[in-house]
Amino acid sequence: MDFLKPDTVLDLKNIRDELVRMEDTIIFNFIERSHYPTCPTVYRENDPALKIPDFSGSFLDWALMHLEMVQSQIRRFESPDETPFFPDKILAPILPSINYPRVLASYSPQVNYNDKIKDVYIKQIVPLVSKYDGDSWENLGSIASRDIECLQSLSRRIHFGKFVAEAKFQADRALYSKLIKEKDIEGLYKSITNEAVEEKILERLCVKADVYGVDPTNKEGQRKITPEYLVKIYKELVIPLTKEVEIEYLLRRLESE
Ligand SMILES: O=C(O)C(=O)C[C@]1(C(=O)O)C=C[C@@H](O)C=C1
């Protein structure tokens, strides 16, 4: 899909194809993270053993915030599919602006689930994907770097819910306008849910985890990722959060009419 061509961005088939491609990015980012232990020091706020000058927060927050500041200067957050974890810290680009045509409602940047995504990642995903429970002082920088890759790919996937929601809204304005006016959250969940699509995703993830998670020339070797926990992460976290983004986006959609 091409963000300079709105028609390609709001085509549900293109959106779903892009979500499928993102599965590979997310799986390979989990595999990279799986070489390291949990390393709680990376996530502990204001750890006395890891003092960071002039900063309140965790080592991961420090690294992510500074990376986002640089990435904002090279236009990362001008792209409508990117959502910053530190929206108050992003800087003006040093490159000329691209002026993407607007495809999402103007309030869309305010639909930001990154705090929740970071919390869920640290508490629920890191323990599942890590090699073992423990610290690794010599790898703090590598682990934070892998975490940032995991977080940014999860954030992009989950916030893609905004494109899905906009495409669905435009495909049936009458139905969605009625549900939004009535604040019928249950009705909205029902109409955005497509169980067949969800099942297909989970089936495909099982196969991908099976194939990508182990050296194909040594199937008895160590598994870096298992179908069980990949399906669990998608079923219990990624898909539900994508739907939350869709609902929050839709509930405000009539503001933009
Ligand atoms: O593809 C859609 O229609 C979506 O809304 C996205 C998604 C997902 O997160 O993958 C979420 C809800 C649907 O039940 C199916 C899939």
PDB file of C-alpha atoms and ligand atoms in Angstrom:
ATOM      1  CA  MET A   1       0.000   0.000   0.000  1.00  0.00           C
ATOM      2  CA  ASP A   2       1.072   3.529  -0.765  1.00  0.00           C
ATOM      3  CA  PHE A   3       0.300   6.271   1.761  1.00  0.00           C
ATOM      4  CA  LEU A   4       0.414   8.850  -1.003  1.00  0.00           C
ATOM      5  CA  LYS A   5      -2.522   7.049  -2.674  1.00  0.00           C
ATOM      6  CA  PRO A   6      -5.520   7.046  -0.292  1.00  0.00           C
ATOM      7  CA  ASP A   7      -7.454   4.445  -2.335  1.00  0.00           C
ATOM      8  CA  THR A   8      -4.797   1.812  -1.751  1.00  0.00           C
ATOM      9  CA  VAL A   9      -4.695   2.595   1.969  1.00  0.00           C
ATOM     10  CA  LEU A  10      -8.413   2.116   2.583  1.00  0.00           C
ATOM     11  CA  ASP A  11      -8.734  -1.109   0.626  1.00  0.00           C
ATOM     12  CA  LEU A  12      -9.437  -3.799   3.244  1.00  0.00           C
ATOM     13  CA  LYS A  13      -7.653  -6.458   1.221  1.00  0.00           C
ATOM     14  CA  ASN A  14      -4.482  -4.344   1.043  1.00  0.00           C
ATOM     15  CA  ILE A  15      -4.723  -3.627   4.754  1.00  0.00           C
ATOM     16  CA  ARG A  16      -5.034  -7.343   5.568  1.00  0.00           C
ATOM     17  CA  ASP A  17      -2.120  -8.200   3.248  1.00  0.00           C
ATOM     18  CA  GLU A  18      -0.026  -5.653   5.121  1.00  0.00           C
ATOM     19  CA  LEU A  19      -1.082  -7.186   8.467  1.00  0.00           C
ATOM     20  CA  VAL A  20       0.087 -10.577   7.166  1.00  0.00           C
ATOM     21  CA  ARG A  21       3.485  -9.131   6.188  1.00  0.00           C
ATOM     22  CA  MET A  22       3.812  -7.597   9.638  1.00  0.00           C
ATOM     23  CA  GLU A  23       3.491 -11.071  11.184  1.00  0.00           C
ATOM     24  CA  ASP A  24       6.920 -11.949   9.788  1.00  0.00           C
ATOM     25  CA  THR A  25       8.506  -8.773  11.139  1.00  0.00           C
ATOM     26  CA  ILE A  26       7.011  -9.398  14.579  1.00  0.00           C
ATOM     27  CA  ILE A  27       8.045 -13.072  14.639  1.00  0.00           C
ATOM     28  CA  PHE A  28      11.634 -12.287  13.629  1.00  0.00           C
ATOM     29  CA  ASN A  29      11.811  -9.511  16.220  1.00  0.00           C
ATOM     30  CA  PHE A  30      10.638 -11.993  18.878  1.00  0.00           C
ATOM     31  CA  ILE A  31      13.272 -14.473  17.664  1.00  0.00           C
ATOM     32  CA  GLU A  32      15.990 -11.816  18.052  1.00  0.00           C
ATOM     33  CA  ARG A  33      14.739 -11.054  21.585  1.00  0.00           C
ATOM     34  CA  SER A  34      14.645 -14.792  22.429  1.00  0.00           C
ATOM     35  CA  HIS A  35      18.460 -14.984  22.521  1.00  0.00           C
ATOM     36  CA  TYR A  36      18.475 -13.017  25.791  1.00  0.00           C
ATOM     37  CA  PRO A  37      17.085 -13.469  29.303  1.00  0.00           C
ATOM     38  CA  THR A  38      14.195 -11.392  30.703  1.00  0.00           C
ATOM     39  CA  CYS A  39      16.590  -8.776  32.169  1.00  0.00           C
ATOM     40  CA  PRO A  40      14.296  -6.871  34.577  1.00  0.00           C
ATOM     41  CA  THR A  41      16.959  -4.167  35.024  1.00  0.00           C
ATOM     42  CA  VAL A  42      16.069  -2.825  31.561  1.00  0.00           C
ATOM     43  CA  TYR A  43      12.482  -2.080  32.691  1.00  0.00           C
ATOM     44  CA  ARG A  44      12.950  -0.978  36.326  1.00  0.00           C
ATOM     45  CA  GLU A  45      12.232   2.725  36.822  1.00  0.00           C
ATOM     46  CA  ASN A  46      14.994   4.795  38.434  1.00  0.00           C
ATOM     47  CA  ASP A  47      17.020   1.705  39.334  1.00  0.00           C
ATOM     48  CA  PRO A  48      19.694   2.762  41.891  1.00  0.00           C
ATOM     49  CA  ALA A  49      22.062   0.228  40.290  1.00  0.00           C
ATOM     50  CA  LEU A  50      21.657   1.863  36.881  1.00  0.00           C
ATOM     51  CA  LYS A  51      21.650   5.617  37.375  1.00  0.00           C
ATOM     52  CA  ILE A  52      20.784   7.690  34.307  1.00  0.00           C
ATOM     53  CA  PRO A  53      21.699  11.392  34.622  1.00  0.00           C
ATOM     54  CA  ASP A  54      18.806  13.897  34.324  1.00  0.00           C
ATOM     55  CA  PHE A  55      16.178  11.272  33.572  1.00  0.00           C
ATOM     56  CA  SER A  56      13.282   9.727  35.452  1.00  0.00           C
ATOM     57  CA  GLY A  57      12.166   6.346  34.116  1.00  0.00           C
ATOM     58  CA  SER A  58      13.594   3.027  32.981  1.00  0.00           C
ATOM     59  CA  PHE A  59      16.649   2.345  30.831  1.00  0.00           C
ATOM     60  CA  LEU A  60      14.268   1.189  28.075  1.00  0.00           C
ATOM     61  CA  ASP A  61      12.327   4.472  28.301  1.00  0.00           C
ATOM     62  CA  TRP A  62      15.528   6.466  28.042  1.00  0.00           C
ATOM     63  CA  ALA A  63      16.687   4.545  24.952  1.00  0.00           C
ATOM     64  CA  LEU A  64      13.259   4.569  23.278  1.00  0.00           C
ATOM     65  CA  MET A  65      12.688   8.277  23.928  1.00  0.00           C
ATOM     66  CA  HIS A  66      16.050   9.303  22.490  1.00  0.00           C
ATOM     67  CA  LEU A  67      15.671   7.031  19.485  1.00  0.00           C
ATOM     68  CA  GLU A  68      12.221   8.488  18.782  1.00  0.00           C
ATOM     69  CA  MET A  69      13.613  12.018  19.000  1.00  0.00           C
ATOM     70  CA  VAL A  70      16.103  11.197  16.226  1.00  0.00           C
ATOM     71  CA  GLN A  71      13.548   9.211  14.216  1.00  0.00           C
ATOM     72  CA  SER A  72      11.101  12.125  14.383  1.00  0.00           C
ATOM     73  CA  GLN A  73      13.769  14.321  12.815  1.00  0.00           C
ATOM     74  CA  ILE A  74      13.994  11.955   9.853  1.00  0.00           C
ATOM     75  CA  ARG A  75      10.163  12.020   9.423  1.00  0.00           C
ATOM     76  CA  ARG A  76       9.199   8.691  11.012  1.00  0.00           C
ATOM     77  CA  PHE A  77       6.100  10.120  12.672  1.00  0.00           C
ATOM     78  CA  GLU A  78       4.880  12.051   9.659  1.00  0.00           C
ATOM     79  CA  SER A  79       3.870   8.702   8.228  1.00  0.00           C
ATOM     80  CA  PRO A  80       0.253   7.949   9.224  1.00  0.00           C
ATOM     81  CA  ASP A  81       1.121   4.341  10.158  1.00  0.00           C
ATOM     82  CA  GLU A  82       3.646   5.322  12.861  1.00  0.00           C
ATOM     83  CA  THR A  83       2.704   6.252  16.414  1.00  0.00           C
ATOM     84  CA  PRO A  84       5.284   7.572  18.908  1.00  0.00           C
ATOM     85  CA  PHE A  85       5.671   6.228  22.456  1.00  0.00           C
ATOM     86  CA  PHE A  86       6.764   9.708  23.580  1.00  0.00           C
ATOM     87  CA  PRO A  87       4.515  12.072  21.573  1.00  0.00           C
ATOM     88  CA  ASP A  88       5.500  15.045  23.764  1.00  0.00           C
ATOM     89  CA  LYS A  89       9.189  14.627  22.942  1.00  0.00           C
ATOM     90  CA  ILE A  90       9.157  14.342  19.186  1.00  0.00           C
ATOM     91  CA  LEU A  91      10.963  17.028  17.182  1.00  0.00           C
ATOM     92  CA  ALA A  92      10.414  18.771  13.855  1.00  0.00           C
ATOM     93  CA  PRO A  93      11.939  16.908  10.881  1.00  0.00           C
ATOM     94  CA  ILE A  94      15.187  18.175   9.395  1.00  0.00           C
ATOM     95  CA  LEU A  95      13.941  16.839   6.028  1.00  0.00           C
ATOM     96  CA  PRO A  96      11.191  18.599   4.042  1.00  0.00           C
ATOM     97  CA  SER A  97       7.674  17.424   4.958  1.00  0.00           C
ATOM     98  CA  ILE A  98       5.986  14.883   2.708  1.00  0.00           C
ATOM     99  CA  ASN A  99       2.394  16.133   3.166  1.00  0.00           C
ATOM    100  CA  TYR A 100       0.655  12.780   2.976  1.00  0.00           C
ATOM    101  CA  PRO A 101      -2.979  13.051   1.874  1.00  0.00           C
ATOM    102  CA  ARG A 102      -5.254  12.673   4.898  1.00  0.00           C
ATOM    103  CA  VAL A 103      -6.910   9.250   5.069  1.00  0.00           C
ATOM    104  CA  LEU A 104      -7.652   9.056   8.787  1.00  0.00           C
ATOM    105  CA  ALA A 105      -9.745  11.437  10.897  1.00  0.00           C
ATOM    106  CA  SER A 106      -7.860  14.451  12.302  1.00  0.00           C
ATOM    107  CA  TYR A 107      -8.003  13.142  15.919  1.00  0.00           C
ATOM    108  CA  SER A 108      -6.309   9.893  14.870  1.00  0.00           C
ATOM    109  CA  PRO A 109      -2.885  10.673  16.506  1.00  0.00           C
ATOM    110  CA  GLN A 110      -4.723  10.977  19.839  1.00  0.00           C
ATOM    111  CA  VAL A 111      -5.719   7.321  19.608  1.00  0.00           C
ATOM    112  CA  ASN A 112      -2.433   6.143  21.096  1.00  0.00           C
ATOM    113  CA  TYR A 113      -2.218   2.735  22.815  1.00  0.00           C
ATOM    114  CA  ASN A 114       1.560   2.735  23.207  1.00  0.00           C
ATOM    115  CA  ASP A 115       1.607   3.008  27.023  1.00  0.00           C
ATOM    116  CA  LYS A 116      -0.650  -0.018  27.199  1.00  0.00           C
ATOM    117  CA  ILE A 117       1.377  -1.869  24.539  1.00  0.00           C
ATOM    118  CA  LYS A 118       4.607  -1.229  26.468  1.00  0.00           C
ATOM    119  CA  ASP A 119       3.044  -2.411  29.721  1.00  0.00           C
ATOM    120  CA  VAL A 120       1.645  -5.606  28.156  1.00  0.00           C
ATOM    121  CA  TYR A 121       4.951  -6.236  26.350  1.00  0.00           C
ATOM    122  CA  ILE A 122       7.059  -5.967  29.512  1.00  0.00           C
ATOM    123  CA  LYS A 123       4.683  -7.878  31.791  1.00  0.00           C
ATOM    124  CA  GLN A 124       3.348 -10.559  29.473  1.00  0.00           C
ATOM    125  CA  ILE A 125       5.400 -10.896  26.300  1.00  0.00           C
ATOM    126  CA  VAL A 126       8.985 -10.599  27.590  1.00  0.00           C
ATOM    127  CA  PRO A 127       8.544 -13.528  30.035  1.00  0.00           C
ATOM    128  CA  LEU A 128       7.175 -15.683  27.178  1.00  0.00           C
ATOM    129  CA  VAL A 129       9.815 -14.954  24.564  1.00  0.00           C
ATOM    130  CA  SER A 130      12.970 -14.676  26.713  1.00  0.00           C
ATOM    131  CA  LYS A 131      15.568 -17.438  26.959  1.00  0.00           C
ATOM    132  CA  TYR A 132      15.372 -17.636  30.774  1.00  0.00           C
ATOM    133  CA  ASP A 133      14.526 -15.468  33.767  1.00  0.00           C
ATOM    134  CA  GLY A 134      17.472 -13.365  34.900  1.00  0.00           C
ATOM    135  CA  ASP A 135      19.681 -10.347  34.253  1.00  0.00           C
ATOM    136  CA  SER A 136      22.507  -9.917  31.767  1.00  0.00           C
ATOM    137  CA  TRP A 137      24.521  -6.798  32.516  1.00  0.00           C
ATOM    138  CA  GLU A 138      26.740  -7.094  29.484  1.00  0.00           C
ATOM    139  CA  ASN A 139      23.695  -7.098  27.177  1.00  0.00           C
ATOM    140  CA  LEU A 140      21.601  -4.185  28.482  1.00  0.00           C
ATOM    141  CA  GLY A 141      22.026  -2.153  25.278  1.00  0.00           C
ATOM    142  CA  SER A 142      21.350  -5.103  22.959  1.00  0.00           C
ATOM    143  CA  ILE A 143      18.258  -6.119  24.908  1.00  0.00           C
ATOM    144  CA  ALA A 144      16.811  -2.586  24.933  1.00  0.00           C
ATOM    145  CA  SER A 145      17.493  -2.379  21.173  1.00  0.00           C
ATOM    146  CA  ARG A 146      15.672  -5.672  20.533  1.00  0.00           C
ATOM    147  CA  ASP A 147      12.810  -4.522  22.792  1.00  0.00           C
ATOM    148  CA  ILE A 148      12.446  -1.308  20.810  1.00  0.00           C
ATOM    149  CA  GLU A 149      12.202  -3.301  17.569  1.00  0.00           C
ATOM    150  CA  CYS A 150       9.542  -5.559  19.101  1.00  0.00           C
ATOM    151  CA  LEU A 151       7.611  -2.597  20.527  1.00  0.00           C
ATOM    152  CA  GLN A 152       7.662  -0.554  17.334  1.00  0.00           C
ATOM    153  CA  SER A 153       6.507  -3.486  15.204  1.00  0.00           C
ATOM    154  CA  LEU A 154       3.718  -4.321  17.661  1.00  0.00           C
ATOM    155  CA  SER A 155       2.672  -0.668  17.828  1.00  0.00           C
ATOM    156  CA  ARG A 156       2.482  -0.385  14.036  1.00  0.00           C
ATOM    157  CA  ARG A 157       0.407  -3.578  13.820  1.00  0.00           C
ATOM    158  CA  ILE A 158      -2.000  -2.641  16.567  1.00  0.00           C
ATOM    159  CA  HIS A 159      -2.496   0.963  15.407  1.00  0.00           C
ATOM    160  CA  PHE A 160      -3.229  -0.341  11.907  1.00  0.00           C
ATOM    161  CA  GLY A 161      -6.651  -0.895  13.472  1.00  0.00           C
ATOM    162  CA  LYS A 162      -7.294   2.756  12.567  1.00  0.00           C
ATOM    163  CA  PHE A 163      -7.055   1.990   8.833  1.00  0.00           C
ATOM    164  CA  VAL A 164      -9.242  -1.088   9.254  1.00  0.00           C
ATOM    165  CA  ALA A 165     -11.808   0.988  11.155  1.00  0.00           C
ATOM    166  CA  GLU A 166     -11.820   3.802   8.584  1.00  0.00           C
ATOM    167  CA  ALA A 167     -12.216   1.302   5.718  1.00  0.00           C
ATOM    168  CA  LYS A 168     -15.121  -0.403   7.505  1.00  0.00           C
ATOM    169  CA  PHE A 169     -16.760   2.933   8.347  1.00  0.00           C
ATOM    170  CA  GLN A 170     -16.577   4.115   4.740  1.00  0.00           C
ATOM    171  CA  ALA A 171     -17.937   0.779   3.495  1.00  0.00           C
ATOM    172  CA  ASP A 172     -21.115   1.113   5.619  1.00  0.00           C
ATOM    173  CA  ARG A 173     -21.576   4.674   6.874  1.00  0.00           C
ATOM    174  CA  ALA A 174     -25.254   4.186   7.747  1.00  0.00           C
ATOM    175  CA  LEU A 175     -24.700   1.201  10.041  1.00  0.00           C
ATOM    176  CA  TYR A 176     -21.612   2.623  11.746  1.00  0.00           C
ATOM    177  CA  SER A 177     -23.135   6.097  12.200  1.00  0.00           C
ATOM    178  CA  LYS A 178     -26.117   4.524  13.948  1.00  0.00           C
ATOM    179  CA  LEU A 179     -23.951   2.384  16.252  1.00  0.00           C
ATOM    180  CA  ILE A 180     -21.667   5.353  17.045  1.00  0.00           C
ATOM    181  CA  LYS A 181     -24.598   7.696  17.794  1.00  0.00           C
ATOM    182  CA  GLU A 182     -26.089   5.087  20.113  1.00  0.00           C
ATOM    183  CA  LYS A 183     -22.645   4.444  21.674  1.00  0.00           C
ATOM    184  CA  ASP A 184     -23.412   0.774  21.082  1.00  0.00           C
ATOM    185  CA  ILE A 185     -19.990  -0.650  21.920  1.00  0.00           C
ATOM    186  CA  GLU A 186     -21.195  -4.236  21.822  1.00  0.00           C
ATOM    187  CA  GLY A 187     -22.751  -3.655  18.403  1.00  0.00           C
ATOM    188  CA  LEU A 188     -19.528  -2.048  17.178  1.00  0.00           C
ATOM    189  CA  TYR A 189     -17.447  -4.998  18.393  1.00  0.00           C
ATOM    190  CA  LYS A 190     -19.842  -7.352  16.635  1.00  0.00           C
ATOM    191  CA  SER A 191     -19.654  -5.514  13.356  1.00  0.00           C
ATOM    192  CA  ILE A 192     -15.854  -5.160  13.284  1.00  0.00           C
ATOM    193  CA  THR A 193     -15.226  -8.779  14.229  1.00  0.00           C
ATOM    194  CA  ASN A 194     -14.578 -11.326  11.515  1.00  0.00           C
ATOM    195  CA  GLU A 195     -14.010 -14.676  13.181  1.00  0.00           C
ATOM    196  CA  ALA A 196     -12.989 -16.444   9.969  1.00  0.00           C
ATOM    197  CA  VAL A 197     -10.192 -13.896   9.423  1.00  0.00           C
ATOM    198  CA  GLU A 198      -9.013 -14.279  13.030  1.00  0.00           C
ATOM    199  CA  GLU A 199      -8.956 -18.081  12.779  1.00  0.00           C
ATOM    200  CA  LYS A 200      -6.957 -17.909   9.584  1.00  0.00           C
ATOM    201  CA  ILE A 201      -4.401 -15.620  11.259  1.00  0.00           C
ATOM    202  CA  LEU A 202      -3.951 -18.022  14.167  1.00  0.00           C
ATOM    203  CA  GLU A 203      -3.635 -21.036  11.861  1.00  0.00           C
ATOM    204  CA  ARG A 204      -1.023 -19.246   9.757  1.00  0.00           C
ATOM    205  CA  LEU A 205       0.921 -18.211  12.856  1.00  0.00           C
ATOM    206  CA  CYS A 206       1.120 -21.837  14.001  1.00  0.00           C
ATOM    207  CA  VAL A 207       2.711 -22.807  10.699  1.00  0.00           C
ATOM    208  CA  LYS A 208       5.061 -19.814  10.659  1.00  0.00           C
ATOM    209  CA  ALA A 209       6.233 -20.401  14.232  1.00  0.00           C
ATOM    210  CA  ASP A 210       6.798 -24.045  13.411  1.00  0.00           C
ATOM    211  CA  VAL A 211       8.875 -23.247  10.328  1.00  0.00           C
ATOM    212  CA  TYR A 212      10.735 -20.074  11.385  1.00  0.00           C
ATOM    213  CA  GLY A 213      11.317 -21.056  15.004  1.00  0.00           C
ATOM    214  CA  VAL A 214      13.890 -23.754  14.454  1.00  0.00           C
ATOM    215  CA  ASP A 215      16.897 -24.390  12.225  1.00  0.00           C
ATOM    216  CA  PRO A 216      15.357 -26.317   9.268  1.00  0.00           C
ATOM    217  CA  THR A 217      18.494 -28.454   8.938  1.00  0.00           C
ATOM    218  CA  ASN A 218      18.343 -29.439  12.614  1.00  0.00           C
ATOM    219  CA  LYS A 219      14.727 -29.784  13.700  1.00  0.00           C
ATOM    220  CA  GLU A 220      15.805 -31.294  17.008  1.00  0.00           C
ATOM    221  CA  GLY A 221      17.819 -28.130  17.813  1.00  0.00           C
ATOM    222  CA  GLN A 222      16.686 -25.431  20.213  1.00  0.00           C
ATOM    223  CA  ARG A 223      13.331 -23.791  19.403  1.00  0.00           C
ATOM    224  CA  LYS A 224      13.455 -20.001  19.393  1.00  0.00           C
ATOM    225  CA  ILE A 225       9.723 -19.566  19.146  1.00  0.00           C
ATOM    226  CA  THR A 226       6.795 -21.921  19.658  1.00  0.00           C
ATOM    227  CA  PRO A 227       3.343 -21.944  18.022  1.00  0.00           C
ATOM    228  CA  GLU A 228       1.723 -22.043  21.487  1.00  0.00           C
ATOM    229  CA  TYR A 229       3.061 -18.769  22.746  1.00  0.00           C
ATOM    230  CA  LEU A 230       2.853 -16.971  19.408  1.00  0.00           C
ATOM    231  CA  VAL A 231      -0.826 -17.871  19.115  1.00  0.00           C
ATOM    232  CA  LYS A 232      -1.354 -16.866  22.757  1.00  0.00           C
ATOM    233  CA  ILE A 233       0.249 -13.455  22.162  1.00  0.00           C
ATOM    234  CA  TYR A 234      -1.890 -12.787  19.090  1.00  0.00           C
ATOM    235  CA  LYS A 235      -5.115 -14.232  20.457  1.00  0.00           C
ATOM    236  CA  GLU A 236      -4.957 -12.640  23.896  1.00  0.00           C
ATOM    237  CA  LEU A 237      -3.077  -9.406  23.198  1.00  0.00           C
ATOM    238  CA  VAL A 238      -2.443  -8.329  19.609  1.00  0.00           C
ATOM    239  CA  ILE A 239      -5.895  -8.904  18.090  1.00  0.00           C
ATOM    240  CA  PRO A 240      -7.840  -7.642  21.159  1.00  0.00           C
ATOM    241  CA  LEU A 241      -5.717  -4.465  21.280  1.00  0.00           C
ATOM    242  CA  THR A 242      -6.197  -3.913  17.533  1.00  0.00           C
ATOM    243  CA  LYS A 243      -9.941  -4.135  18.120  1.00  0.00           C
ATOM    244  CA  GLU A 244      -9.723  -1.664  21.027  1.00  0.00           C
ATOM    245  CA  VAL A 245      -7.973   0.782  18.701  1.00  0.00           C
ATOM    246  CA  GLU A 246     -10.700   0.234  16.080  1.00  0.00           C
ATOM    247  CA  ILE A 247     -13.457   0.903  18.618  1.00  0.00           C
ATOM    248  CA  GLU A 248     -11.851   4.015  20.132  1.00  0.00           C
ATOM    249  CA  TYR A 249     -11.262   5.392  16.639  1.00  0.00           C
ATOM    250  CA  LEU A 250     -14.835   4.653  15.549  1.00  0.00           C
ATOM    251  CA  LEU A 251     -16.462   6.101  18.677  1.00  0.00           C
ATOM    252  CA  ARG A 252     -15.113   9.554  17.715  1.00  0.00           C
ATOM    253  CA  ARG A 253     -15.600   9.150  13.981  1.00  0.00           C
ATOM    254  CA  LEU A 254     -18.660  11.410  13.660  1.00  0.00           C
ATOM    255  CA  GLU A 255     -16.636  14.360  15.005  1.00  0.00           C
ATOM    256  CA  SER A 256     -14.946  14.408  11.605  1.00  0.00           C
ATOM    257  CA  GLU A 257     -18.047  14.345   9.374  1.00  0.00           C
TER     258      GLU A 257
HETATM  259  O1  LIG B   1      -9.174  -7.757   9.366  1.00  0.00           O
HETATM  260  C1  LIG B   1     -10.043  -7.186  10.027  1.00  0.00           C
HETATM  261  O2  LIG B   1     -11.203  -7.049   9.630  1.00  0.00           O
HETATM  262  C2  LIG B   1      -9.709  -6.629  11.337  1.00  0.00           C
HETATM  263  O3  LIG B   1     -10.548  -5.979  11.941  1.00  0.00           O
HETATM  264  C3  LIG B   1      -8.388  -6.903  11.957  1.00  0.00           C
HETATM  265  C4  LIG B   1      -8.449  -8.077  12.928  1.00  0.00           C
HETATM  266  C5  LIG B   1      -6.992  -8.327  13.410  1.00  0.00           C
HETATM  267  O4  LIG B   1      -6.613  -7.771  14.445  1.00  0.00           O
HETATM  268  O5  LIG B   1      -6.269  -9.020  12.694  1.00  0.00           O
HETATM  269  C6  LIG B   1      -9.314  -7.687  14.074  1.00  0.00           C
HETATM  270  C7  LIG B   1     -10.633  -8.031  14.109  1.00  0.00           C
HETATM  271  C8  LIG B   1     -11.250  -8.960  13.163  1.00  0.00           C
HETATM  272  O6  LIG B   1     -12.037  -9.896  13.835  1.00  0.00           O
HETATM  273  C9  LIG B   1     -10.268  -9.630  12.299  1.00  0.00           C
HETATM  274  C10 LIG B   1      -8.961  -9.283  12.254  1.00  0.00           C
END
